[in-house]
CSV table of C-alpha atoms and ligand atoms in Angstrom, one decimal:
chain,number,residue,atom,x,y,z
A,1,MET,CA,-12.1,-3.1,24.2
A,2,LYS,CA,-8.4,-4.8,24.2
A,3,THR,CA,-8.6,-8.1,25.0
A,4,THR,CA,-5.2,-9.4,24.3
A,5,LEU,CA,-2.4,-7.8,25.9
A,6,PRO,CA,1.2,-7.4,24.5
A,7,GLN,CA,4.0,-8.1,26.4
A,8,ARG,CA,5.4,-4.7,26.8
A,9,PRO,CA,7.8,-3.1,25.9
A,10,THR,CA,7.8,-5.4,23.1
A,11,THR,CA,11.4,-6.3,21.7
A,12,ILE,CA,10.6,-5.9,18.0
A,13,ILE,CA,12.8,-3.0,17.5
A,14,ASN,CA,16.1,-2.7,18.9
A,15,GLU,CA,17.0,1.0,18.4
A,16,ALA,CA,20.7,0.5,19.9
A,17,GLU,CA,21.3,-1.8,17.5
A,18,ILE,CA,19.8,0.3,14.9
A,19,ASN,CA,22.2,3.3,15.5
A,20,ALA,CA,25.0,1.2,15.6
A,21,ILE,CA,24.4,-0.7,12.3
A,22,LEU,CA,23.9,3.2,11.2
A,23,ALA,CA,27.0,4.2,12.4
A,24,ARG,CA,29.1,1.3,10.6
A,25,ALA,CA,27.3,1.9,6.9
A,26,ARG,CA,28.5,5.3,7.3
A,27,ARG,CA,31.9,3.9,6.6
A,28,SER,CA,30.9,2.0,3.4
A,29,ASP,CA,33.0,2.6,0.0
A,30,ALA,CA,32.2,2.1,-3.2
A,31,ALA,CA,33.5,-1.6,-3.6
A,32,ARG,CA,31.3,-2.6,-0.5
A,33,ILE,CA,28.5,-0.7,-2.2
A,34,ARG,CA,28.9,-2.9,-5.4
A,35,GLU,CA,29.0,-6.1,-3.7
A,36,VAL,CA,25.8,-5.2,-2.1
A,37,LEU,CA,24.3,-4.1,-5.4
A,38,ALA,CA,25.7,-7.4,-6.7
A,39,MET,CA,23.8,-9.4,-4.2
A,40,ALA,CA,21.0,-7.5,-4.6
A,41,ARG,CA,20.5,-8.6,-7.9
A,42,GLU,CA,20.5,-12.2,-7.2
A,43,MET,CA,16.8,-11.2,-5.8
A,44,ASN,CA,17.1,-12.7,-2.3
A,45,GLY,CA,16.7,-9.7,-0.3
A,46,LEU,CA,18.9,-7.7,2.0
A,47,ASP,CA,19.7,-7.8,5.6
A,48,ALA,CA,19.6,-4.4,7.7
A,49,GLU,CA,23.4,-4.3,7.2
A,50,GLU,CA,23.4,-4.1,3.6
A,51,VAL,CA,20.4,-1.6,3.5
A,52,ALA,CA,22.2,0.4,5.7
A,53,VAL,CA,24.9,0.4,3.2
A,54,LEU,CA,22.7,1.2,0.6
A,55,MET,CA,21.2,4.4,1.9
A,56,GLU,CA,24.6,6.0,2.5
A,57,ILE,CA,24.9,6.3,-1.3
A,58,GLN,CA,25.5,9.9,-2.2
A,59,ASP,CA,27.9,9.5,-5.1
A,60,LYS,CA,25.6,9.8,-8.8
A,61,VAL,CA,27.6,7.0,-10.6
A,62,LEU,CA,26.7,4.9,-7.9
A,63,LEU,CA,23.2,5.8,-7.3
A,64,ASP,CA,22.5,5.4,-10.9
A,65,GLU,CA,24.1,1.8,-10.6
A,66,MET,CA,21.3,1.3,-7.6
A,67,PHE,CA,18.6,2.1,-9.7
A,68,ALA,CA,19.6,0.0,-12.4
A,69,ALA,CA,19.7,-2.7,-10.2
A,70,ALA,CA,16.0,-1.9,-8.8
A,71,ARG,CA,14.8,-1.7,-12.4
A,72,PHE,CA,16.5,-4.9,-12.7
A,73,VAL,CA,14.5,-6.6,-9.9
A,74,LYS,CA,11.4,-4.9,-10.5
A,75,ASP,CA,11.5,-6.1,-14.4
A,76,GLN,CA,12.1,-9.6,-13.3
A,77,ILE,CA,9.8,-10.2,-10.8
A,78,TYR,CA,6.8,-7.9,-11.7
A,79,GLY,CA,7.2,-7.1,-15.3
A,80,ASN,CA,5.4,-4.0,-16.5
A,81,ARG,CA,2.4,-4.6,-14.3
A,82,LEU,CA,0.9,-1.8,-12.3
A,83,VAL,CA,-2.5,-2.9,-10.0
A,84,LEU,CA,-5.1,0.0,-9.5
A,85,PHE,CA,-7.1,0.6,-6.5
A,86,ALA,CA,-9.1,3.6,-5.0
A,87,PRO,CA,-9.5,4.2,-1.2
A,88,LEU,CA,-12.7,4.6,0.4
A,89,TYR,CA,-13.1,6.5,3.7
A,90,ILE,CA,-16.6,5.6,5.2
A,91,GLY,CA,-15.8,8.1,8.0
A,92,ASN,CA,-13.6,10.7,9.4
A,93,LEU,CA,-14.5,10.8,13.4
A,94,CYS,CA,-11.6,9.9,15.7
A,95,LYS,CA,-11.0,9.6,19.4
A,96,ASN,CA,-7.2,9.8,18.7
A,97,GLU,CA,-4.8,13.1,18.7
A,98,CYS,CA,-1.9,12.4,15.9
A,99,SER,CA,0.1,15.5,15.1
A,100,TYR,CA,-0.1,15.2,11.7
A,101,CYS,CA,-3.5,14.1,10.6
A,102,ALA,CA,-6.8,16.1,10.2
A,103,PHE,CA,-8.8,13.7,11.7
A,104,ARG,CA,-7.6,13.9,14.9
A,105,LEU,CA,-10.1,14.5,17.7
A,106,GLY,CA,-9.4,18.1,18.7
A,107,ASN,CA,-9.3,19.5,15.2
A,108,THR,CA,-12.1,21.9,15.6
A,109,GLU,CA,-11.9,23.0,11.6
A,110,LEU,CA,-12.9,19.5,10.3
A,111,LYS,CA,-16.3,18.7,9.1
A,112,ARG,CA,-17.4,15.4,10.8
A,113,ARG,CA,-19.1,13.0,8.9
A,114,THR,CA,-19.7,9.1,9.2
A,115,LEU,CA,-21.4,7.3,5.7
A,116,THR,CA,-24.6,5.2,6.4
A,117,GLN,CA,-24.6,1.9,4.6
A,118,GLU,CA,-26.9,3.5,1.9
A,119,GLU,CA,-24.2,6.1,1.2
A,120,ILE,CA,-21.6,3.8,1.0
A,121,ALA,CA,-23.3,1.6,-1.6
A,122,ALA,CA,-23.5,4.9,-3.5
A,123,GLU,CA,-19.9,5.5,-3.4
A,124,VAL,CA,-19.2,2.1,-4.1
A,125,LYS,CA,-21.5,2.2,-7.1
A,126,ILE,CA,-19.5,5.1,-8.4
A,127,LEU,CA,-16.1,3.8,-8.0
A,128,ILE,CA,-18.1,0.4,-9.9
A,129,ASP,CA,-18.9,2.6,-12.7
A,130,GLN,CA,-15.4,3.9,-12.8
A,131,GLY,CA,-14.2,0.8,-13.3
A,132,HIS,CA,-12.7,-0.3,-10.3
A,133,LYS,CA,-12.4,-3.7,-8.9
A,134,ARG,CA,-10.2,-3.1,-5.7
A,135,LEU,CA,-10.8,-0.9,-2.7
A,136,LEU,CA,-9.2,-0.2,0.4
A,137,LEU,CA,-11.5,1.0,3.1
A,138,VAL,CA,-10.4,3.5,5.4
A,139,SER,CA,-11.5,5.2,8.7
A,140,GLY,CA,-10.6,7.3,12.0
A,141,GLU,CA,-10.8,5.5,15.1
A,142,GLU,CA,-14.3,6.2,15.9
A,143,TYR,CA,-17.4,4.1,14.8
A,144,PRO,CA,-21.1,4.6,15.4
A,145,LYS,CA,-22.8,3.0,17.9
A,146,GLU,CA,-22.7,-0.6,16.3
A,147,GLY,CA,-18.5,0.1,16.9
A,148,PHE,CA,-16.7,-2.8,15.1
A,149,ASN,CA,-19.9,-4.2,13.7
A,150,TYR,CA,-20.2,-0.9,11.5
A,151,VAL,CA,-17.0,-1.8,9.8
A,152,LEU,CA,-17.8,-5.6,9.2
A,153,LYS,CA,-21.5,-4.2,7.7
A,154,ALA,CA,-19.3,-1.8,5.4
A,155,ILE,CA,-17.6,-4.5,4.1
A,156,GLU,CA,-20.4,-6.5,3.3
A,157,THR,CA,-22.2,-3.5,1.5
A,158,ILE,CA,-19.3,-3.3,-0.7
A,159,TYR,CA,-19.2,-6.8,-1.6
A,160,ARG,CA,-22.9,-6.8,-2.1
A,161,THR,CA,-23.0,-3.7,-4.3
A,162,LYS,CA,-23.3,-4.3,-8.3
A,163,SER,CA,-23.4,-2.3,-11.2
A,164,GLY,CA,-23.9,-2.9,-14.4
A,165,ARG,CA,-21.5,-5.9,-15.2
A,166,GLY,CA,-19.2,-4.8,-12.4
A,167,GLU,CA,-18.1,-5.5,-8.8
A,168,ILE,CA,-16.0,-4.7,-6.2
A,169,ARG,CA,-13.8,-8.1,-6.1
A,170,ARG,CA,-11.2,-7.4,-3.3
A,171,VAL,CA,-11.6,-5.1,-0.3
A,172,ASN,CA,-8.6,-4.1,2.0
A,173,VAL,CA,-8.5,-2.3,5.1
A,174,ASN,CA,-6.7,0.4,6.7
A,175,ILE,CA,-8.3,0.5,10.1
A,176,ALA,CA,-7.1,0.9,13.6
A,177,PRO,CA,-5.7,-1.9,15.4
A,178,LEU,CA,-7.5,-4.9,16.1
A,179,THR,CA,-8.1,-7.9,19.0
A,180,VAL,CA,-7.6,-11.4,17.8
A,181,ASP,CA,-11.4,-11.9,17.4
A,182,GLN,CA,-11.8,-9.1,15.6
A,183,PHE,CA,-9.6,-9.9,13.1
A,184,LYS,CA,-11.3,-13.3,12.9
A,185,GLN,CA,-14.3,-12.0,12.3
A,186,LEU,CA,-12.9,-9.5,9.8
A,187,LYS,CA,-11.3,-12.6,7.8
A,188,GLY,CA,-14.9,-14.1,8.1
A,189,ALA,CA,-16.0,-11.0,6.5
A,190,GLY,CA,-13.5,-11.6,3.0
A,191,ILE,CA,-10.7,-9.1,3.3
A,192,GLY,CA,-7.7,-9.0,1.2
A,193,THR,CA,-5.2,-7.3,3.0
A,194,TYR,CA,-5.1,-5.7,6.4
A,195,GLN,CA,-3.0,-2.6,6.3
A,196,LEU,CA,-1.8,-0.2,8.7
A,197,PHE,CA,1.1,2.0,9.2
A,198,GLN,CA,3.4,2.2,12.4
A,199,GLU,CA,4.2,5.7,11.5
A,200,THR,CA,7.0,6.0,13.2
A,201,TYR,CA,9.0,2.8,15.2
A,202,HIS,CA,10.9,5.7,17.4
A,203,ARG,CA,9.6,5.1,20.3
A,204,GLU,CA,10.1,8.8,21.7
A,205,THR,CA,8.5,10.3,18.4
A,206,TYR,CA,6.0,8.2,18.5
A,207,ALA,CA,4.6,9.7,22.1
A,208,LYS,CA,5.2,12.7,20.9
A,209,ASN,CA,2.9,13.0,18.0
A,210,HIS,CA,0.3,10.6,19.6
A,211,THR,CA,-1.0,12.1,22.5
A,212,ALA,CA,-4.5,11.0,23.1
A,213,GLY,CA,-6.5,7.5,22.8
A,214,ALA,CA,-5.8,4.0,22.0
A,215,LYS,CA,-3.2,4.9,19.5
A,216,LYS,CA,-1.0,6.2,22.4
A,217,ASP,CA,0.2,3.1,23.2
A,218,PHE,CA,3.0,2.2,20.3
A,219,ASP,CA,3.0,-1.4,21.7
A,220,TRP,CA,-0.4,-2.2,20.8
A,221,ARG,CA,0.3,-0.9,17.4
A,222,LEU,CA,3.6,-2.5,16.3
A,223,THR,CA,2.4,-5.9,17.6
A,224,VAL,CA,-1.1,-5.6,15.4
A,225,MET,CA,0.6,-7.9,12.7
A,226,ASP,CA,1.2,-10.3,14.8
A,227,ARG,CA,-2.5,-10.5,16.3
A,228,ALA,CA,-3.8,-10.4,12.3
A,229,MET,CA,-1.6,-13.1,11.7
A,230,GLU,CA,-2.5,-15.2,14.5
A,231,ALA,CA,-6.3,-14.4,13.4
A,232,GLY,CA,-5.5,-15.9,10.4
A,233,ILE,CA,-5.1,-13.1,8.3
A,234,ASP,CA,-1.7,-14.2,6.2
A,235,ASP,CA,-1.8,-10.4,3.8
A,236,VAL,CA,-0.8,-8.1,5.6
A,237,GLY,CA,0.8,-4.1,4.6
A,238,ILE,CA,2.8,-2.4,7.0
A,239,GLY,CA,4.4,1.5,6.5
A,240,VAL,CA,5.8,4.3,8.0
A,241,LEU,CA,4.6,8.1,7.7
A,242,LEU,CA,7.7,9.8,6.2
A,243,GLY,CA,8.6,12.8,7.9
A,244,LEU,CA,8.2,12.2,11.4
A,245,TYR,CA,11.5,11.1,12.1
A,246,ASP,CA,15.2,10.1,10.4
A,247,TRP,CA,13.9,8.0,7.4
A,248,LYS,CA,17.3,5.6,7.8
A,249,PHE,CA,16.1,4.8,11.4
A,250,GLU,CA,12.9,4.1,10.1
A,251,MET,CA,13.8,1.5,7.0
A,252,LEU,CA,16.1,-0.3,9.2
A,253,ALA,CA,13.1,-0.5,12.0
A,254,MET,CA,11.2,-1.6,9.5
A,255,GLN,CA,13.8,-4.6,8.6
A,256,GLN,CA,13.3,-5.6,11.9
A,257,HIS,CA,9.8,-5.6,12.3
A,258,ILE,CA,9.8,-7.8,8.9
A,259,HIS,CA,12.3,-10.3,10.2
A,260,HIS,CA,10.0,-10.6,13.3
A,261,MET,CA,7.1,-11.2,11.0
A,262,GLU,CA,9.4,-13.8,9.2
A,263,GLU,CA,10.6,-15.5,12.1
A,264,ARG,CA,7.4,-15.9,14.2
A,265,PHE,CA,5.3,-16.7,11.2
A,266,GLY,CA,7.2,-17.9,7.9
A,267,VAL,CA,6.1,-15.0,6.0
A,268,GLY,CA,7.0,-11.4,5.8
A,269,PRO,CA,4.6,-8.2,4.4
A,270,HIS,CA,2.4,-8.7,1.5
A,271,THR,CA,2.9,-4.9,0.8
A,272,ILE,CA,4.7,-1.9,2.2
A,273,SER,CA,3.6,1.6,2.0
A,274,VAL,CA,5.6,4.9,1.9
A,275,PRO,CA,3.0,8.0,2.6
A,276,ARG,CA,4.7,11.2,3.0
A,277,ILE,CA,3.4,13.7,5.4
A,278,GLU,CA,1.4,16.2,3.0
A,279,PRO,CA,-0.6,19.2,4.3
A,280,ALA,CA,-3.8,18.9,6.3
A,281,ILE,CA,-6.5,21.3,7.8
A,282,GLY,CA,-6.0,21.8,11.5
A,283,SER,CA,-2.4,20.4,11.5
A,284,THR,CA,1.2,22.8,11.6
A,285,LEU,CA,3.2,19.9,11.7
A,286,ALA,CA,1.9,18.6,8.6
A,287,GLU,CA,2.7,22.0,6.7
A,288,ARG,CA,6.3,21.3,7.8
A,289,PRO,CA,7.2,18.0,8.8
A,290,PRO,CA,10.4,17.9,11.2
A,291,HIS,CA,11.9,15.3,8.8
A,292,ALA,CA,10.7,15.7,5.5
A,293,VAL,CA,11.7,13.4,2.9
A,294,SER,CA,13.3,15.3,-0.2
A,295,ASP,CA,12.2,13.6,-3.8
A,296,GLY,CA,15.7,12.5,-4.2
A,297,ASP,CA,15.9,10.4,-0.7
A,298,PHE,CA,12.2,9.4,-1.4
A,299,MET,CA,13.2,7.5,-4.7
A,300,LYS,CA,16.4,6.3,-3.0
A,301,ILE,CA,13.6,4.4,-0.5
A,302,VAL,CA,11.3,3.1,-3.2
A,303,ALA,CA,14.6,1.5,-4.9
A,304,ILE,CA,16.2,0.2,-1.5
A,305,LEU,CA,12.7,-1.6,-0.5
A,306,ARG,CA,12.2,-2.9,-4.1
A,307,LEU,CA,16.0,-4.5,-3.3
A,308,ALA,CA,15.8,-5.4,0.2
A,309,VAL,CA,12.3,-7.3,0.1
A,310,PRO,CA,11.8,-8.0,-3.6
A,311,TYR,CA,8.9,-10.2,-3.3
A,312,THR,CA,6.6,-7.8,-1.1
A,313,GLY,CA,4.6,-5.2,-3.1
A,314,ILE,CA,5.4,-1.6,-2.9
A,315,ILE,CA,2.0,1.0,-2.8
A,316,MET,CA,2.0,4.4,-3.9
A,317,SER,CA,-0.5,6.7,-3.1
A,318,THR,CA,-1.9,9.9,-4.8
A,319,ARG,CA,-0.7,11.5,-2.0
A,320,GLU,CA,2.1,12.0,-4.6
A,321,ASN,CA,1.9,14.2,-7.5
A,322,ALA,CA,1.9,12.5,-11.2
A,323,GLU,CA,5.5,13.0,-11.7
A,324,THR,CA,7.0,11.7,-8.7
A,325,ARG,CA,4.7,8.6,-9.0
A,326,ARG,CA,6.0,8.1,-12.8
A,327,ALA,CA,9.4,8.2,-11.3
A,328,THR,CA,8.9,5.6,-8.9
A,329,PHE,CA,6.9,2.9,-11.0
A,330,GLU,CA,10.2,1.7,-12.7
A,331,LEU,CA,11.9,1.6,-9.4
A,332,GLY,CA,9.8,-0.8,-7.5
A,333,VAL,CA,6.5,0.1,-6.8
A,334,SER,CA,3.9,-2.2,-7.9
A,335,GLN,CA,0.5,-0.7,-7.0
A,336,ILE,CA,-0.9,2.6,-7.1
A,337,SER,CA,-4.1,4.2,-6.2
A,338,ALA,CA,-6.1,6.4,-8.8
A,339,GLY,CA,-9.1,9.1,-8.9
A,340,SER,CA,-8.6,9.0,-4.8
A,341,ARG,CA,-10.5,11.2,-2.4
A,342,SER,CA,-9.6,11.5,1.2
A,343,ASN,CA,-13.2,12.3,2.4
A,344,PRO,CA,-16.2,10.5,3.2
A,345,GLY,CA,-18.6,10.8,0.7
A,346,GLY,CA,-15.9,12.5,-1.4
A,347,TYR,CA,-16.7,10.5,-4.7
A,348,GLY,CA,-20.6,11.1,-5.0
A,349,ASP,CA,-21.7,14.2,-3.0
A,350,HIS,CA,-18.1,15.4,-2.6
A,351,GLY,CA,-18.7,15.3,0.8
A,352,ASP,CA,-18.0,18.4,2.3
A,353,GLY,CA,-14.9,18.6,-0.1
A,354,HIS,CA,-11.6,19.7,1.2
A,355,ASP,CA,-13.2,20.7,4.6
A,356,ALA,CA,-13.5,17.1,5.5
A,357,GLU,CA,-10.6,15.4,4.2
A,358,GLN,CA,-7.6,13.5,6.0
A,359,PHE,CA,-5.0,15.1,4.0
A,360,GLN,CA,-4.1,17.1,0.5
A,361,LEU,CA,-3.9,14.9,-2.4
A,362,GLY,CA,-1.3,15.4,-5.2
A,363,ASP,CA,-2.4,13.7,-8.0
A,364,HIS,CA,-6.2,14.3,-9.0
A,365,ARG,CA,-6.3,12.9,-11.7
A,366,SER,CA,-9.4,10.3,-12.6
A,367,LEU,CA,-9.0,6.5,-13.1
A,368,ASP,CA,-9.5,6.9,-17.0
A,369,GLU,CA,-6.3,9.5,-17.0
A,370,VAL,CA,-3.9,7.4,-15.0
A,371,VAL,CA,-4.9,4.2,-17.0
A,372,ARG,CA,-4.0,6.1,-20.2
A,373,ASP,CA,-0.9,7.5,-18.9
A,374,VAL,CA,0.3,4.0,-16.9
A,375,ALA,CA,-0.4,2.2,-20.5
A,376,SER,CA,1.3,5.4,-22.6
A,377,LEU,CA,4.2,4.5,-20.6
A,378,GLY,CA,4.5,1.0,-21.1
A,379,TYR,CA,2.8,-0.5,-18.2
A,380,THR,CA,-0.1,-2.9,-18.0
A,381,PRO,CA,-2.8,-1.3,-15.7
A,382,SER,CA,-4.0,-4.4,-13.7
A,383,PHE,CA,-7.3,-4.7,-11.8
A,384,CYS,CA,-6.4,-8.5,-10.7
A,385,THR,CA,-7.9,-10.2,-8.1
A,386,ALA,CA,-7.1,-13.8,-8.9
A,387,CYS,CA,-4.6,-14.6,-6.1
A,388,TYR,CA,-6.7,-13.7,-3.2
A,389,ARG,CA,-9.7,-15.6,-4.6
A,390,LEU,CA,-8.0,-18.7,-5.4
A,391,GLY,CA,-6.2,-18.4,-1.5
A,392,ARG,CA,-2.7,-17.8,-2.8
A,393,THR,CA,-2.1,-15.4,-0.1
A,394,GLY,CA,0.8,-15.3,2.6
A,395,ALA,CA,3.3,-18.2,2.6
A,396,ASP,CA,1.5,-19.8,-0.6
A,397,PHE,CA,1.7,-16.6,-2.8
A,398,MET,CA,5.6,-16.3,-2.0
A,399,ASP,CA,6.2,-20.1,-2.7
A,400,LEU,CA,4.6,-19.3,-6.2
A,401,ALA,CA,6.8,-15.6,-6.2
A,402,LYS,CA,10.0,-16.6,-5.1
A,403,PRO,CA,10.9,-19.1,-7.8
A,404,GLY,CA,9.3,-16.5,-10.4
A,405,LEU,CA,6.3,-18.8,-11.2
A,406,ILE,CA,3.8,-16.4,-10.1
A,407,LYS,CA,4.6,-14.3,-13.6
A,408,ALA,CA,2.5,-17.5,-15.4
A,409,HIS,CA,-0.6,-16.1,-13.5
A,410,CYS,CA,-0.1,-12.5,-13.1
A,411,SER,CA,1.2,-11.6,-16.9
A,412,PRO,CA,-2.2,-13.4,-18.4
A,413,ASN,CA,-4.5,-12.1,-15.8
A,414,ALA,CA,-3.2,-8.2,-15.7
A,415,LEU,CA,-3.8,-8.3,-19.4
A,416,SER,CA,-7.5,-10.1,-19.4
A,417,SER,CA,-8.5,-7.4,-16.5
A,418,CYS,CA,-7.2,-4.9,-18.3
A,419,MET,CA,-9.0,-5.5,-21.5
A,420,GLU,CA,-12.2,-5.8,-19.2
A,421,TYR,CA,-11.7,-1.9,-18.3
A,422,LEU,CA,-10.8,-0.9,-21.6
A,423,MET,CA,-14.4,-2.5,-23.1
A,424,ASP,CA,-16.4,-1.3,-20.1
A,425,TYR,CA,-15.3,1.7,-18.7
A,426,ALA,CA,-12.2,3.6,-20.7
A,427,THR,CA,-12.8,6.8,-22.9
A,428,PRO,CA,-12.0,6.5,-26.6
A,429,GLY,CA,-8.2,7.8,-26.1
A,430,THR,CA,-7.9,5.4,-23.3
A,431,LYS,CA,-9.2,2.6,-25.1
A,432,GLN,CA,-6.9,3.0,-28.2
A,433,ALA,CA,-3.7,3.8,-25.7
A,434,GLY,CA,-4.8,0.6,-24.0
A,435,GLU,CA,-5.8,-1.6,-26.9
A,436,GLU,CA,-2.0,-1.0,-28.1
A,437,LEU,CA,-0.5,-2.0,-25.0
A,438,VAL,CA,-2.3,-5.2,-24.8
A,439,ASN,CA,-1.5,-6.4,-28.6
A,440,ARG,CA,1.7,-5.5,-28.0
A,441,GLU,CA,2.3,-7.3,-24.7
A,442,LEU,CA,0.4,-10.5,-26.1
A,443,ALA,CA,3.0,-10.3,-29.1
A,444,ALA,CA,5.7,-10.5,-26.6
A,445,MET,CA,4.7,-13.0,-24.3
A,446,PRO,CA,6.3,-16.2,-24.8
A,447,GLY,CA,5.2,-20.0,-25.0
A,448,ASP,CA,2.3,-21.4,-22.4
A,449,ILE,CA,2.0,-17.9,-20.8
A,450,GLY,CA,1.3,-16.1,-24.3
A,451,LYS,CA,-1.1,-18.7,-25.2
A,452,THR,CA,-2.9,-18.3,-21.9
A,453,ALA,CA,-3.0,-14.6,-22.0
A,454,CYS,CA,-4.3,-14.8,-25.6
A,455,ASP,CA,-6.9,-17.1,-24.7
A,456,LEU,CA,-8.3,-14.8,-21.9
A,457,VAL,CA,-8.2,-12.1,-23.4
A,458,SER,CA,-10.3,-13.3,-26.8
A,459,ARG,CA,-12.8,-14.2,-24.0
A,460,VAL,CA,-13.3,-11.0,-22.4
A,461,ARG,CA,-13.2,-9.6,-26.0
A,462,LYS,CA,-16.2,-11.6,-27.1
A,463,THR,CA,-18.4,-11.3,-23.7
A,464,GLU,CA,-17.0,-13.1,-20.8
A,465,ARG,CA,-15.7,-11.2,-17.7
A,466,ASP,CA,-13.7,-12.0,-14.5
A,467,VAL,CA,-11.3,-14.7,-16.3
A,468,PHE,CA,-8.4,-15.3,-14.6
A,469,VAL,CA,-5.9,-18.5,-14.0
B,1,SAM,N1,-7.2,5.5,11.7
B,1,SAM,C1,-6.5,4.5,11.4
B,1,SAM,C2,-4.9,4.9,11.7
B,1,SAM,O1,-4.4,5.6,12.0
B,1,SAM,O2,-4.2,3.7,11.6
B,1,SAM,C3,-6.7,4.0,9.9
B,1,SAM,C4,-6.6,5.0,9.0
B,1,SAM,S1,-5.3,6.5,8.6
B,1,SAM,C5,-7.0,7.4,8.1
B,1,SAM,C6,-4.4,6.1,7.7
B,1,SAM,C7,-3.2,6.8,7.5
B,1,SAM,O3,-3.0,7.8,7.1
B,1,SAM,C8,-2.4,7.0,8.7
B,1,SAM,O4,-1.7,5.6,9.0
B,1,SAM,C9,-1.4,7.7,8.5
B,1,SAM,O5,0.1,7.2,8.0
B,1,SAM,C10,-2.0,8.4,7.2
B,1,SAM,N2,-2.3,10.0,7.5
B,1,SAM,C11,-2.4,10.4,8.2
B,1,SAM,N3,-2.4,11.8,8.1
B,1,SAM,C12,-2.0,12.0,7.0
B,1,SAM,C13,-1.0,13.2,6.5
B,1,SAM,N4,-1.0,14.3,6.7
B,1,SAM,N5,-0.9,12.9,4.9
B,1,SAM,C14,-0.5,11.7,4.8
B,1,SAM,N6,-0.7,10.7,5.0
B,1,SAM,C15,-1.4,11.2,6.5
B,2,SF4,FE1,-7.3,8.9,13.7
B,2,SF4,FE2,-5.9,7.2,11.9
B,2,SF4,FE3,-6.1,10.1,11.8
B,2,SF4,FE4,-4.6,9.6,13.5
B,2,SF4,S1,-4.1,8.7,11.4
B,2,SF4,S2,-6.4,10.9,13.8
B,2,SF4,S3,-5.8,7.3,14.5
B,2,SF4,S4,-7.4,8.8,11.5
């Protein structure tokens, strides 16, 4: 039940302004594009006009220059770390009708299931035994009779479940919009990031694709991060479901949303996700999305986001195949899921397999295979959860991130959490690839940061666990 009603319609998104900016940007020449790229390299972010200029790039030489700028920013701010997580689907019942989703109310082809707390614990144990430390709890918008308390209990179950020396140290959630009071309870349950995708910021397209249930209300969804932040959740994640409407419109609308958050709360989103619509059982739209985003445009989107909001993490899920995922790492992605299932019970008893999943996955590799691949490509697989556990969230995180101070924490923590994974969970081939990477990184890390990293890694090599700075 909604207790806080937003003013409606909200003025967060100004469609006329977006269309005017898009029209002006079509007239950009190479000189203007290079001017924007030079600004982007200063790592102070870009405004909507500048983002629009970059979106118009077609020329191969200019495109390469933009990718080079994105690689530069990614490298300066994030180095070669990639944070790993897994989604945990606790239920696929839903009262909404989203045209693209297999969980939608009217889909009779889907096998429905809500996990009990015991089943959730069993799934979590499997994920811990694979080596995961971060989970993203996901659900359709219908809970068993205890309502929202079911979600709170699930979070408690996840944190309580232990296996061997492992545990889940950060639970992020992607669940339907809540009231301020419910968000306060979610914060009390110890969540990391609250994540929700607007799907499309285009009001008319939104109405066409969301035809039943609470999700019909565009404004209730658009104001969700305001309520989360009012409730004290300062790490929030946003996103657009790419394929519903023109991606260029969505990018500028997202800029307006970010601008609104920064103005009102002094901090923008902690992460941005870039889901592309994938085939889903019982959805003809998902077979052929009306504004399907090509692989080329997808790379552009990642690179432009990296330049526009340099300090906001970019999340790449297993919707994408291994090749596409690899190509986006250097352009700006900082977090990836691995070994994922999108059906409740999918890790353990296989939860009715494809008949219960939300959408088809593009990357079916195990966490171990992804870690080996990532390490072989020269990236450090990180399982770090230090920031949120030390209260380095929201504006406090940005205060460290913007002057580049966060690297002093992230680089050593990435290596120590990676070493923990290698010692406790990796297969021999992955362990070897990972150890080579850690040794190389330690040798190259300068001064005090290098010393801190060596100390943390050697403590893990002896027997300590969960060490971080
Ligand atoms: N039910 C809540 C909601 O809709 O916000 C939260 C969980 S929902 C399972 C998570 C996200 O999955 C949605 O926001 C949507 O963007 C994405 N999704 C749904 N169907 C998809 C599809 N066919 N391909 C890719 N992503 C999809
Ligand atoms: Fe339900 Fe979310 Fe799927 Fe929509 S996207 S049908 S709200 S689970």
